[in-house]
């Protein structure tokens, strides 16, 4: 409790004069006093940099059974208003009383400034002795925002069935999970959505972030997963924080065992990163700061991109494929940006097709064929990848914002393996 200089001493001296000059009674007459203050840091202490709050009525109730609460025959003893407009002593209050009595002090709710709540106990029990009781303090502050945590596990899905059995499946350490702020609460990373936070799974596979209170999308970063592993669950999970923590997020991974002709879809990001000019982006490896799983060399990727460009009139050559995959966006609400987003994922789909066709020339099996079955009834009636491509190009030809969104969504889902039965485990 900080010292309140000369004014407090003067006030207390005046109280002593007011309650009598008889030496016989002076020993029993004391003062109850304290402060109502703005507890900006919510620590419950009246710190030197904090200020008092004037005009607040402080009530004192006579606590006849001295139990520290207001009950039974307890009744109002007196009250005082905290000082305001003073030089350094705003918020100060005091009342005279006698030793050997019990009181309960509290603030009259009608005099608490709007928007402030208690940061200290709402009731203060006072048991007087022959000394002044000078530390009856009440802290007030704006309510603290309520935040929650969200997280889950990255686990090894031993049987590759997409159902992670937490009792049997071991955690995978060092996998990064990104959390995007989902402003539209639609469960997808789109529009103006942006990275909120991220975490790496620990040795049990557990990951979490804090300070959450809205909608988010958790996305597993497969570039940080162990080499030769693939997802058996969705690669992204929508989250709505509704008044509690959310720890039900689970990503499953299993080992690849790809034979020639196996269906092994790769996300758009898998192909885009080969055209990243940053050093150290190619080569084998994984972890927090290393490379990523890169089964192809630059010559392989160029050959795949060259073939991919031949599948669609929207791309003239491998340079167009590269440009589409590397596209960046300033404003997602412009139609030209929706087209770029659609073409980016369409280019990734064509890279999957080309890689599959060239699989007998490559050391790593990836992609899918034109006749690979798909099941995306929410987005397209197509039964094969070839039919889905026809739908995508129809949407691209239509040239509206909604049509571009549909084209992007279908291509993105197929690249992520949604609606496809992978045969690469």
mmCIF file of C-alpha atoms in Angstrom:
data_model
loop_
_atom_site.group_PDB
_atom_site.id
_atom_site.type_symbol
_atom_site.label_atom_id
_atom_site.label_comp_id
_atom_site.label_asym_id
_atom_site.label_seq_id
_atom_site.Cartn_x
_atom_site.Cartn_y
_atom_site.Cartn_z
ATOM 1 C CA UNK A 1 0.000 0.000 0.000
ATOM 2 C CA UNK A 2 1.577 3.265 -1.016
ATOM 3 C CA UNK A 3 1.885 6.281 1.313
ATOM 4 C CA UNK A 4 -0.640 9.024 0.667
ATOM 5 C CA UNK A 5 1.422 11.965 1.843
ATOM 6 C CA UNK A 6 0.343 14.817 4.041
ATOM 7 C CA UNK A 7 -3.371 15.033 3.145
ATOM 8 C CA UNK A 8 -4.143 11.602 4.568
ATOM 9 C CA UNK A 9 -2.418 12.509 7.841
ATOM 10 C CA UNK A 10 -4.340 15.761 8.067
ATOM 11 C CA UNK A 11 -7.658 14.015 7.441
ATOM 12 C CA UNK A 12 -6.953 11.403 10.077
ATOM 13 C CA UNK A 13 -5.918 14.103 12.567
ATOM 14 C CA UNK A 14 -9.157 15.959 11.929
ATOM 15 C CA UNK A 15 -11.108 12.766 12.566
ATOM 16 C CA UNK A 16 -9.362 12.423 15.907
ATOM 17 C CA UNK A 17 -10.489 15.925 16.885
ATOM 18 C CA UNK A 18 -14.042 15.294 15.690
ATOM 19 C CA UNK A 19 -14.628 12.197 17.773
ATOM 20 C CA UNK A 20 -13.688 13.809 21.041
ATOM 21 C CA UNK A 21 -10.863 15.119 23.138
ATOM 22 C CA UNK A 22 -11.393 13.047 26.242
ATOM 23 C CA UNK A 23 -8.291 11.016 27.010
ATOM 24 C CA UNK A 24 -10.507 8.359 28.567
ATOM 25 C CA UNK A 25 -12.194 7.619 25.227
ATOM 26 C CA UNK A 26 -9.337 8.393 22.823
ATOM 27 C CA UNK A 27 -7.835 4.920 23.145
ATOM 28 C CA UNK A 28 -11.050 3.327 21.911
ATOM 29 C CA UNK A 29 -11.849 5.721 19.042
ATOM 30 C CA UNK A 30 -10.235 4.708 15.769
ATOM 31 C CA UNK A 31 -10.572 5.279 12.015
ATOM 32 C CA UNK A 32 -11.426 2.838 9.252
ATOM 33 C CA UNK A 33 -10.024 3.968 5.893
ATOM 34 C CA UNK A 34 -8.804 2.871 2.491
ATOM 35 C CA UNK A 35 -8.999 3.447 -1.235
ATOM 36 C CA UNK A 36 -11.103 2.571 -4.237
ATOM 37 C CA UNK A 37 -8.623 2.422 -7.100
ATOM 38 C CA UNK A 38 -8.322 1.647 -10.801
ATOM 39 C CA UNK A 39 -6.535 -1.709 -10.837
ATOM 40 C CA UNK A 40 -5.269 -1.515 -14.428
ATOM 41 C CA UNK A 41 -3.042 -4.594 -14.204
ATOM 42 C CA UNK A 42 -5.609 -6.731 -12.350
ATOM 43 C CA UNK A 43 -3.136 -7.691 -9.612
ATOM 44 C CA UNK A 44 -5.370 -6.633 -6.698
ATOM 45 C CA UNK A 45 -2.775 -4.152 -5.416
ATOM 46 C CA UNK A 46 -2.888 -0.346 -5.405
ATOM 47 C CA UNK A 47 0.338 0.256 -7.326
ATOM 48 C CA UNK A 48 2.169 3.575 -7.481
ATOM 49 C CA UNK A 49 1.251 4.200 -11.133
ATOM 50 C CA UNK A 50 -2.450 3.561 -10.541
ATOM 51 C CA UNK A 51 -5.040 6.181 -9.588
ATOM 52 C CA UNK A 52 -7.914 6.335 -7.144
ATOM 53 C CA UNK A 53 -11.541 6.515 -8.234
ATOM 54 C CA UNK A 54 -13.623 9.328 -6.741
ATOM 55 C CA UNK A 55 -17.347 9.539 -6.092
ATOM 56 C CA UNK A 56 -17.845 5.906 -5.085
ATOM 57 C CA UNK A 57 -20.015 5.259 -2.025
ATOM 58 C CA UNK A 58 -18.425 2.825 0.429
ATOM 59 C CA UNK A 59 -20.889 1.131 2.778
ATOM 60 C CA UNK A 60 -20.091 -0.153 6.279
ATOM 61 C CA UNK A 61 -22.438 -2.733 7.771
ATOM 62 C CA UNK A 62 -22.281 -3.611 11.467
ATOM 63 C CA UNK A 63 -21.373 -7.320 11.632
ATOM 64 C CA UNK A 64 -22.804 -8.295 15.002
ATOM 65 C CA UNK A 65 -21.704 -11.947 14.931
ATOM 66 C CA UNK A 66 -18.306 -11.068 13.379
ATOM 67 C CA UNK A 67 -18.575 -13.775 10.715
ATOM 68 C CA UNK A 68 -17.386 -11.574 7.834
ATOM 69 C CA UNK A 69 -20.663 -11.640 5.906
ATOM 70 C CA UNK A 70 -23.852 -9.603 5.938
ATOM 71 C CA UNK A 71 -26.630 -11.696 7.478
ATOM 72 C CA UNK A 72 -29.070 -11.959 10.371
ATOM 73 C CA UNK A 73 -29.569 -8.690 12.213
ATOM 74 C CA UNK A 74 -26.603 -6.950 10.604
ATOM 75 C CA UNK A 75 -27.445 -3.360 9.671
ATOM 76 C CA UNK A 76 -25.943 -0.373 7.917
ATOM 77 C CA UNK A 77 -23.596 1.520 10.213
ATOM 78 C CA UNK A 78 -22.525 4.402 7.976
ATOM 79 C CA UNK A 79 -21.024 5.208 4.599
ATOM 80 C CA UNK A 80 -18.586 7.601 2.934
ATOM 81 C CA UNK A 81 -17.885 8.822 -0.580
ATOM 82 C CA UNK A 82 -14.392 8.495 -1.985
ATOM 83 C CA UNK A 83 -12.554 11.760 -2.534
ATOM 84 C CA UNK A 84 -12.224 13.201 -6.019
ATOM 85 C CA UNK A 85 -10.543 16.242 -7.462
ATOM 86 C CA UNK A 86 -7.746 16.110 -4.917
ATOM 87 C CA UNK A 87 -4.010 16.272 -5.410
ATOM 88 C CA UNK A 88 -3.039 12.613 -5.384
ATOM 89 C CA UNK A 89 -5.669 11.298 -2.954
ATOM 90 C CA UNK A 90 -8.624 10.552 -5.174
ATOM 91 C CA UNK A 91 -10.386 7.392 -4.107
ATOM 92 C CA UNK A 92 -9.675 7.838 -0.388
ATOM 93 C CA UNK A 93 -12.470 7.230 2.145
ATOM 94 C CA UNK A 94 -12.690 7.030 5.942
ATOM 95 C CA UNK A 95 -15.128 6.573 8.813
ATOM 96 C CA UNK A 96 -14.695 6.928 12.590
ATOM 97 C CA UNK A 97 -15.642 4.038 14.865
ATOM 98 C CA UNK A 98 -14.678 2.345 18.131
ATOM 99 C CA UNK A 99 -12.340 -0.517 18.888
ATOM 100 C CA UNK A 100 -13.711 -3.969 19.480
ATOM 101 C CA UNK A 101 -16.397 -3.928 16.787
ATOM 102 C CA UNK A 102 -16.814 -5.859 13.533
ATOM 103 C CA UNK A 103 -17.958 -4.490 10.187
ATOM 104 C CA UNK A 104 -18.309 -5.553 6.583
ATOM 105 C CA UNK A 105 -17.287 -2.967 4.000
ATOM 106 C CA UNK A 106 -18.534 -3.055 0.408
ATOM 107 C CA UNK A 107 -19.199 -0.721 -2.516
ATOM 108 C CA UNK A 108 -22.678 0.512 -3.377
ATOM 109 C CA UNK A 109 -23.236 -0.977 -6.898
ATOM 110 C CA UNK A 110 -25.105 2.137 -7.976
ATOM 111 C CA UNK A 111 -21.944 4.209 -7.565
ATOM 112 C CA UNK A 112 -19.467 1.926 -9.341
ATOM 113 C CA UNK A 113 -18.475 3.547 -12.677
ATOM 114 C CA UNK A 114 -20.091 1.911 -15.699
ATOM 115 C CA UNK A 115 -17.980 -0.789 -17.303
ATOM 116 C CA UNK A 116 -15.841 -1.549 -14.247
ATOM 117 C CA UNK A 117 -15.852 -4.740 -12.194
ATOM 118 C CA UNK A 118 -14.199 -5.840 -8.961
ATOM 119 C CA UNK A 119 -10.610 -7.096 -9.083
ATOM 120 C CA UNK A 120 -10.489 -7.588 -5.302
ATOM 121 C CA UNK A 121 -12.956 -9.138 -2.858
ATOM 122 C CA UNK A 122 -16.361 -7.479 -2.996
ATOM 123 C CA UNK A 123 -16.717 -7.706 0.792
ATOM 124 C CA UNK A 124 -13.990 -6.745 3.263
ATOM 125 C CA UNK A 125 -14.350 -7.940 6.856
ATOM 126 C CA UNK A 126 -13.102 -5.413 9.414
ATOM 127 C CA UNK A 127 -12.457 -6.377 13.055
ATOM 128 C CA UNK A 128 -11.315 -3.239 14.857
ATOM 129 C CA UNK A 129 -8.723 -3.114 17.586
ATOM 130 C CA UNK A 130 -7.246 -0.121 19.321
ATOM 131 C CA UNK A 131 -5.351 0.826 16.140
ATOM 132 C CA UNK A 132 -6.636 2.538 13.000
ATOM 133 C CA UNK A 133 -7.706 0.130 10.237
ATOM 134 C CA UNK A 134 -6.256 1.782 7.121
ATOM 135 C CA UNK A 135 -6.044 -0.858 4.368
ATOM 136 C CA UNK A 136 -9.660 -1.425 3.308
ATOM 137 C CA UNK A 137 -9.042 -1.322 -0.411
ATOM 138 C CA UNK A 138 -11.266 -2.062 -3.399
ATOM 139 C CA UNK A 139 -9.848 -2.540 -6.892
ATOM 140 C CA UNK A 140 -11.944 -1.892 -9.995
ATOM 141 C CA UNK A 141 -11.080 -2.392 -13.665
ATOM 142 C CA UNK A 142 -12.576 -3.114 -17.057
ATOM 143 C CA UNK A 143 -13.462 -6.805 -17.480
ATOM 144 C CA UNK A 144 -10.683 -8.977 -18.811
ATOM 145 C CA UNK A 145 -11.507 -10.658 -22.129
ATOM 146 C CA UNK A 146 -12.116 -14.378 -21.828
ATOM 147 C CA UNK A 147 -9.843 -16.510 -23.991
ATOM 148 C CA UNK A 148 -9.632 -20.250 -24.512
ATOM 149 C CA UNK A 149 -7.149 -22.842 -25.716
ATOM 150 C CA UNK A 150 -7.370 -25.179 -28.680
ATOM 151 C CA UNK A 151 -5.275 -28.125 -29.759
ATOM 152 C CA UNK A 152 -5.084 -31.869 -30.204
ATOM 153 C CA UNK A 153 -2.739 -34.581 -31.433
ATOM 154 C CA UNK A 154 -0.714 -35.636 -34.457
ATOM 155 C CA UNK A 155 -0.725 -39.436 -34.263
ATOM 156 C CA UNK A 156 0.583 -42.399 -36.221
ATOM 157 C CA UNK A 157 -2.452 -44.127 -37.718
ATOM 158 C CA UNK A 158 -1.025 -47.640 -37.667
ATOM 159 C CA UNK A 159 -3.671 -49.311 -39.835
ATOM 160 C CA UNK A 160 -4.203 -46.302 -42.086
ATOM 161 C CA UNK A 161 -7.964 -46.354 -41.695
ATOM 162 C CA UNK A 162 -8.347 -42.640 -40.957
ATOM 163 C CA UNK A 163 -9.625 -43.413 -37.473
ATOM 164 C CA UNK A 164 -6.988 -42.553 -34.916
ATOM 165 C CA UNK A 165 -7.105 -44.934 -31.961
ATOM 166 C CA UNK A 166 -5.576 -42.827 -29.223
ATOM 167 C CA UNK A 167 -4.993 -45.857 -26.991
ATOM 168 C CA UNK A 168 -2.870 -47.638 -29.581
ATOM 169 C CA UNK A 169 -1.524 -44.999 -31.973
ATOM 170 C CA UNK A 170 1.680 -43.240 -30.944
ATOM 171 C CA UNK A 171 2.234 -39.488 -31.124
ATOM 172 C CA UNK A 172 4.443 -37.929 -33.809
ATOM 173 C CA UNK A 173 6.778 -35.185 -32.636
ATOM 174 C CA UNK A 174 7.834 -32.034 -34.467
ATOM 175 C CA UNK A 175 4.895 -31.579 -36.840
ATOM 176 C CA UNK A 176 3.731 -28.012 -37.255
ATOM 177 C CA UNK A 177 0.021 -27.172 -37.089
ATOM 178 C CA UNK A 178 -1.046 -23.715 -38.289
ATOM 179 C CA UNK A 179 -4.144 -21.977 -36.967
ATOM 180 C CA UNK A 180 -5.795 -19.483 -39.305
ATOM 181 C CA UNK A 181 -8.350 -16.915 -38.191
ATOM 182 C CA UNK A 182 -11.524 -17.922 -40.031
ATOM 183 C CA UNK A 183 -13.357 -14.617 -40.370
ATOM 184 C CA UNK A 184 -16.302 -16.104 -42.263
ATOM 185 C CA UNK A 185 -16.546 -19.116 -39.907
ATOM 186 C CA UNK A 186 -16.966 -21.384 -42.936
ATOM 187 C CA UNK A 187 -14.297 -23.929 -41.996
ATOM 188 C CA UNK A 188 -11.979 -23.012 -44.875
ATOM 189 C CA UNK A 189 -8.927 -20.791 -45.242
ATOM 190 C CA UNK A 190 -10.097 -18.220 -47.760
ATOM 191 C CA UNK A 191 -10.910 -14.555 -48.199
ATOM 192 C CA UNK A 192 -9.000 -12.371 -45.786
ATOM 193 C CA UNK A 193 -8.240 -15.259 -43.421
ATOM 194 C CA UNK A 194 -4.758 -14.965 -41.923
ATOM 195 C CA UNK A 195 -2.354 -16.919 -39.760
ATOM 196 C CA UNK A 196 -3.269 -16.575 -36.079
ATOM 197 C CA UNK A 197 -0.681 -18.839 -34.427
ATOM 198 C CA UNK A 198 1.032 -22.199 -34.749
ATOM 199 C CA UNK A 199 2.587 -24.925 -32.643
ATOM 200 C CA UNK A 200 4.771 -28.007 -33.098
ATOM 201 C CA UNK A 201 3.618 -31.331 -31.691
ATOM 202 C CA UNK A 202 5.532 -32.578 -28.654
ATOM 203 C CA UNK A 203 6.831 -36.100 -28.004
ATOM 204 C CA UNK A 204 3.265 -37.299 -27.364
ATOM 205 C CA UNK A 205 1.990 -35.673 -30.539
ATOM 206 C CA UNK A 206 0.179 -32.970 -28.563
ATOM 207 C CA UNK A 207 -0.057 -29.400 -29.837
ATOM 208 C CA UNK A 208 -1.982 -26.349 -28.631
ATOM 209 C CA UNK A 209 -2.314 -22.578 -28.917
ATOM 210 C CA UNK A 210 -3.876 -20.081 -26.512
ATOM 211 C CA UNK A 211 -5.838 -16.812 -26.550
ATOM 212 C CA UNK A 212 -8.583 -18.143 -28.823
ATOM 213 C CA UNK A 213 -12.120 -16.756 -28.851
ATOM 214 C CA UNK A 214 -13.424 -16.826 -32.443
ATOM 215 C CA UNK A 215 -13.493 -19.192 -35.458
ATOM 216 C CA UNK A 216 -10.333 -20.840 -36.762
ATOM 217 C CA UNK A 217 -9.037 -23.459 -39.186
ATOM 218 C CA UNK A 218 -6.254 -25.802 -38.060
ATOM 219 C CA UNK A 219 -4.030 -26.920 -40.941
ATOM 220 C CA UNK A 220 -1.306 -29.544 -40.600
ATOM 221 C CA UNK A 221 1.957 -28.619 -42.339
ATOM 222 C CA UNK A 222 3.010 -31.825 -44.062
ATOM 223 C CA UNK A 223 6.369 -30.311 -44.948
ATOM 224 C CA UNK A 224 7.302 -30.825 -41.287
ATOM 225 C CA UNK A 225 6.040 -34.412 -41.101
ATOM 226 C CA UNK A 226 8.458 -37.373 -41.248
ATOM 227 C CA UNK A 227 9.626 -38.419 -44.696
ATOM 228 C CA UNK A 228 7.418 -40.910 -46.554
ATOM 229 C CA UNK A 229 4.312 -40.282 -44.468
ATOM 230 C CA UNK A 230 0.878 -39.241 -45.663
ATOM 231 C CA UNK A 231 -2.358 -38.101 -44.075
ATOM 232 C CA UNK A 232 -5.144 -40.534 -43.294
ATOM 233 C CA UNK A 233 -7.413 -37.762 -41.993
ATOM 234 C CA UNK A 234 -8.424 -34.350 -43.279
ATOM 235 C CA UNK A 235 -5.563 -31.878 -43.662
ATOM 236 C CA UNK A 236 -7.599 -29.028 -42.128
ATOM 237 C CA UNK A 237 -10.187 -28.796 -39.362
ATOM 238 C CA UNK A 238 -12.641 -25.979 -38.712
ATOM 239 C CA UNK A 239 -12.987 -24.754 -35.121
ATOM 240 C CA UNK A 240 -15.639 -22.594 -33.467
ATOM 241 C CA UNK A 241 -14.755 -21.482 -29.943
ATOM 242 C CA UNK A 242 -18.077 -21.435 -28.090
ATOM 243 C CA UNK A 243 -17.333 -20.660 -24.457
ATOM 244 C CA UNK A 244 -14.772 -23.386 -23.774
ATOM 245 C CA UNK A 245 -11.465 -24.975 -24.746
ATOM 246 C CA UNK A 246 -11.305 -27.159 -27.856
ATOM 247 C CA UNK A 247 -8.894 -30.095 -27.704
ATOM 248 C CA UNK A 248 -10.606 -32.519 -30.070
ATOM 249 C CA UNK A 249 -8.363 -31.868 -33.081
ATOM 250 C CA UNK A 250 -6.651 -34.971 -34.449
ATOM 251 C CA UNK A 251 -4.449 -35.485 -37.492
ATOM 252 C CA UNK A 252 -3.468 -39.017 -38.498
ATOM 253 C CA UNK A 253 -0.371 -39.972 -40.505
ATOM 254 C CA UNK A 254 0.766 -43.321 -41.827
ATOM 255 C CA UNK A 255 3.728 -44.615 -43.825
ATOM 256 C CA UNK A 256 3.728 -44.583 -47.604
ATOM 257 C CA UNK A 257 4.378 -47.828 -49.415
ATOM 258 C CA UNK A 258 3.725 -46.749 -52.975
ATOM 259 C CA UNK A 259 3.898 -49.244 -55.789
ATOM 260 C CA UNK A 260 3.800 -48.205 -59.460
ATOM 261 C CA UNK A 261 0.224 -47.368 -60.406
ATOM 262 C CA UNK A 262 -0.749 -46.437 -56.840
ATOM 263 C CA UNK A 263 -3.023 -43.458 -56.304
ATOM 264 C CA UNK A 264 -1.197 -40.898 -54.164
ATOM 265 C CA UNK A 265 -2.728 -37.389 -54.519
ATOM 266 C CA UNK A 266 -0.568 -34.421 -53.557
ATOM 267 C CA UNK A 267 -1.796 -31.047 -52.384
ATOM 268 C CA UNK A 268 -1.137 -27.903 -54.386
ATOM 269 C CA UNK A 269 1.461 -26.813 -51.843
ATOM 270 C CA UNK A 270 3.478 -29.979 -52.524
ATOM 271 C CA UNK A 271 3.993 -28.813 -56.111
ATOM 272 C CA UNK A 272 4.243 -25.076 -55.461
ATOM 273 C CA UNK A 273 7.225 -25.378 -53.139
ATOM 274 C CA UNK A 274 9.387 -26.783 -55.943
ATOM 275 C CA UNK A 275 9.284 -23.341 -57.534
ATOM 276 C CA UNK A 276 10.187 -21.500 -54.350
ATOM 277 C CA UNK A 277 13.393 -19.535 -54.869
ATOM 278 C CA UNK A 278 14.354 -19.573 -51.187
ATOM 279 C CA UNK A 279 17.496 -21.499 -50.487
ATOM 280 C CA UNK A 280 17.244 -24.872 -48.854
ATOM 281 C CA UNK A 281 13.765 -25.629 -50.127
ATOM 282 C CA UNK A 282 14.842 -28.686 -52.103
ATOM 283 C CA UNK A 283 16.332 -31.851 -50.828
ATOM 284 C CA UNK A 284 15.238 -34.471 -48.370
ATOM 285 C CA UNK A 285 14.564 -33.784 -44.736
ATOM 286 C CA UNK A 286 11.988 -32.587 -42.273
ATOM 287 C CA UNK A 287 11.664 -30.770 -38.981
ATOM 288 C CA UNK A 288 11.281 -27.262 -37.661
ATOM 289 C CA UNK A 289 13.882 -25.464 -39.685
ATOM 290 C CA UNK A 290 15.137 -27.946 -42.243
ATOM 291 C CA UNK A 291 13.892 -28.861 -45.664
ATOM 292 C CA UNK A 292 10.889 -30.953 -46.562
ATOM 293 C CA UNK A 293 10.098 -34.226 -48.225
ATOM 294 C CA UNK A 294 11.216 -33.590 -51.830
ATOM 295 C CA UNK A 295 11.294 -36.801 -53.840
ATOM 296 C CA UNK A 296 11.803 -35.061 -57.175
ATOM 297 C CA UNK A 297 14.741 -33.085 -58.491
ATOM 298 C CA UNK A 298 14.351 -29.966 -60.637
ATOM 299 C CA UNK A 299 14.616 -31.907 -63.860
ATOM 300 C CA UNK A 300 11.780 -34.220 -62.787
ATOM 301 C CA UNK A 301 9.553 -31.295 -61.812
ATOM 302 C CA UNK A 302 10.187 -29.470 -65.076
ATOM 303 C CA UNK A 303 9.219 -32.572 -67.032
ATOM 304 C CA UNK A 304 6.064 -33.021 -64.938
ATOM 305 C CA UNK A 305 5.100 -29.351 -65.442
ATOM 306 C CA UNK A 306 5.740 -29.598 -69.193
ATOM 307 C CA UNK A 307 3.363 -32.528 -69.492
ATOM 308 C CA UNK A 308 0.795 -30.928 -67.143
ATOM 309 C CA UNK A 309 0.515 -27.885 -69.419
ATOM 310 C CA UNK A 310 -0.595 -30.090 -72.303
ATOM 311 C CA UNK A 311 -3.737 -31.215 -70.477
ATOM 312 C CA UNK A 312 -5.573 -27.879 -70.563
ATOM 313 C CA UNK A 313 -5.913 -24.876 -72.886
ATOM 314 C CA UNK A 314 -5.558 -22.637 -69.836
ATOM 315 C CA UNK A 315 -1.787 -23.301 -69.806
ATOM 316 C CA UNK A 316 0.569 -22.891 -72.758
ATOM 317 C CA UNK A 317 3.706 -24.359 -71.221
ATOM 318 C CA UNK A 318 5.461 -25.245 -67.971
ATOM 319 C CA UNK A 319 6.048 -21.542 -67.293
ATOM 320 C CA UNK A 320 2.291 -20.990 -67.072
ATOM 321 C CA UNK A 321 2.002 -23.899 -64.645
ATOM 322 C CA UNK A 322 4.783 -22.413 -62.523
ATOM 323 C CA UNK A 323 3.204 -18.953 -62.600
ATOM 324 C CA UNK A 324 -0.170 -20.312 -61.516
ATOM 325 C CA UNK A 325 1.310 -22.321 -58.646
ATOM 326 C CA UNK A 326 3.291 -19.348 -57.330
ATOM 327 C CA UNK A 327 0.433 -16.844 -57.574
ATOM 328 C CA UNK A 328 -0.082 -14.546 -54.602
ATOM 329 C CA UNK A 329 -3.125 -12.440 -53.795
ATOM 330 C CA UNK A 330 -3.615 -8.982 -52.344
ATOM 331 C CA UNK A 331 -7.407 -8.871 -52.213
ATOM 332 C CA UNK A 332 -9.444 -12.026 -52.389
ATOM 333 C CA UNK A 333 -12.637 -10.135 -53.147
ATOM 334 C CA UNK A 334 -11.621 -9.199 -56.686
ATOM 335 C CA UNK A 335 -12.763 -11.525 -59.439
ATOM 336 C CA UNK A 336 -9.318 -11.729 -61.021
ATOM 337 C CA UNK A 337 -7.934 -13.028 -57.721
ATOM 338 C CA UNK A 338 -10.591 -15.718 -57.529
ATOM 339 C CA UNK A 339 -9.552 -16.820 -61.006
ATOM 340 C CA UNK A 340 -5.903 -16.952 -59.956
ATOM 341 C CA UNK A 341 -6.822 -19.043 -56.921
ATOM 342 C CA UNK A 342 -8.796 -21.439 -59.091
ATOM 343 C CA UNK A 343 -5.964 -21.764 -61.619
ATOM 344 C CA UNK A 344 -3.445 -22.341 -58.839
ATOM 345 C CA UNK A 345 -5.247 -25.440 -57.576
ATOM 346 C CA UNK A 346 -6.093 -26.549 -61.103
ATOM 347 C CA UNK A 347 -2.385 -26.417 -61.948
ATOM 348 C CA UNK A 348 -1.737 -28.605 -58.907
ATOM 349 C CA UNK A 349 -4.332 -31.100 -60.141
ATOM 350 C CA UNK A 350 -2.678 -31.256 -63.576
ATOM 351 C CA UNK A 351 0.704 -31.795 -61.910
ATOM 352 C CA UNK A 352 -0.814 -34.813 -60.124
ATOM 353 C CA UNK A 353 -2.030 -36.179 -63.464
ATOM 354 C CA UNK A 354 1.343 -35.680 -65.127
ATOM 355 C CA UNK A 355 3.293 -37.212 -62.237
ATOM 356 C CA UNK A 356 1.067 -40.276 -62.357
ATOM 357 C CA UNK A 357 1.551 -40.666 -66.116
ATOM 358 C CA UNK A 358 5.337 -40.355 -65.735
ATOM 359 C CA UNK A 359 5.510 -42.676 -62.726
ATOM 360 C CA UNK A 360 7.437 -45.372 -64.611
ATOM 361 C CA UNK A 361 10.198 -42.799 -65.260
ATOM 362 C CA UNK A 362 10.317 -41.416 -61.711
ATOM 363 C CA UNK A 363 11.593 -42.792 -58.425
ATOM 364 C CA UNK A 364 8.576 -41.614 -56.482
ATOM 365 C CA UNK A 365 4.931 -42.490 -57.095
ATOM 366 C CA UNK A 366 2.496 -39.572 -56.856
ATOM 367 C CA UNK A 367 -0.720 -38.363 -58.419
ATOM 368 C CA UNK A 368 -3.736 -40.019 -59.943
ATOM 369 C CA UNK A 369 -5.113 -40.996 -63.333
ATOM 370 C CA UNK A 370 -7.905 -39.525 -65.445
ATOM 371 C CA UNK A 371 -10.020 -42.573 -64.705
ATOM 372 C CA UNK A 372 -9.412 -42.496 -60.937
ATOM 373 C CA UNK A 373 -12.832 -42.551 -59.229
ATOM 374 C CA UNK A 374 -13.926 -39.490 -57.226
ATOM 375 C CA UNK A 375 -16.821 -38.995 -54.832
ATOM 376 C CA UNK A 376 -17.537 -35.307 -54.216
ATOM 377 C CA UNK A 377 -21.312 -35.204 -54.379
ATOM 378 C CA UNK A 378 -21.495 -31.907 -52.464
ATOM 379 C CA UNK A 379 -19.538 -30.162 -55.222
ATOM 380 C CA UNK A 380 -19.761 -32.165 -58.450
ATOM 381 C CA UNK A 381 -21.560 -35.116 -60.012
ATOM 382 C CA UNK A 382 -18.297 -36.261 -61.603
ATOM 383 C CA UNK A 383 -17.481 -39.947 -61.130
ATOM 384 C CA UNK A 384 -13.857 -39.727 -62.310
ATOM 385 C CA UNK A 385 -11.045 -37.203 -62.321
ATOM 386 C CA UNK A 386 -11.595 -36.669 -66.051
ATOM 387 C CA UNK A 387 -15.233 -35.713 -65.473
ATOM 388 C CA UNK A 388 -14.209 -33.430 -62.606
ATOM 389 C CA UNK A 389 -11.744 -31.680 -64.928
ATOM 390 C CA UNK A 390 -14.559 -31.098 -67.406
ATOM 391 C CA UNK A 391 -16.613 -29.467 -64.645
ATOM 392 C CA UNK A 392 -13.637 -27.347 -63.537
ATOM 393 C CA UNK A 393 -13.070 -26.026 -67.053
ATOM 394 C CA UNK A 394 -16.781 -25.284 -67.466
ATOM 395 C CA UNK A 395 -16.651 -23.214 -64.297
ATOM 396 C CA UNK A 396 -13.506 -21.442 -65.482
ATOM 397 C CA UNK A 397 -15.155 -20.661 -68.816
ATOM 398 C CA UNK A 398 -18.207 -19.260 -67.015
ATOM 399 C CA UNK A 399 -15.949 -16.598 -65.497
ATOM 400 C CA UNK A 400 -17.952 -15.494 -62.453
ATOM 401 C CA UNK A 401 -16.747 -15.204 -58.889
ATOM 402 C CA UNK A 402 -18.916 -18.112 -57.782
ATOM 403 C CA UNK A 403 -17.844 -20.290 -60.690
ATOM 404 C CA UNK A 404 -14.175 -19.641 -59.912
ATOM 405 C CA UNK A 405 -14.828 -20.620 -56.299
ATOM 406 C CA UNK A 406 -16.416 -23.898 -57.388
ATOM 407 C CA UNK A 407 -13.526 -24.651 -59.745
ATOM 408 C CA UNK A 408 -11.010 -23.938 -56.984
ATOM 409 C CA UNK A 409 -12.875 -26.018 -54.444
ATOM 410 C CA UNK A 410 -13.165 -29.119 -56.643
ATOM 411 C CA UNK A 411 -9.491 -29.002 -57.654
ATOM 412 C CA UNK A 412 -8.344 -28.368 -54.092
ATOM 413 C CA UNK A 413 -10.367 -31.241 -52.669
ATOM 414 C CA UNK A 414 -9.103 -33.726 -55.257
ATOM 415 C CA UNK A 415 -5.501 -32.650 -54.647
ATOM 416 C CA UNK A 416 -6.030 -33.199 -50.916
ATOM 417 C CA UNK A 417 -7.319 -36.703 -51.593
ATOM 418 C CA UNK A 418 -10.914 -35.930 -50.616
ATOM 419 C CA UNK A 419 -13.329 -38.223 -52.409
ATOM 420 C CA UNK A 420 -10.486 -40.428 -53.644
ATOM 421 C CA UNK A 421 -9.574 -43.868 -52.338
ATOM 422 C CA UNK A 422 -5.780 -43.780 -52.103
ATOM 423 C CA UNK A 423 -4.007 -47.060 -52.717
ATOM 424 C CA UNK A 424 -0.690 -45.866 -51.363
ATOM 425 C CA UNK A 425 -0.186 -47.050 -47.763
#
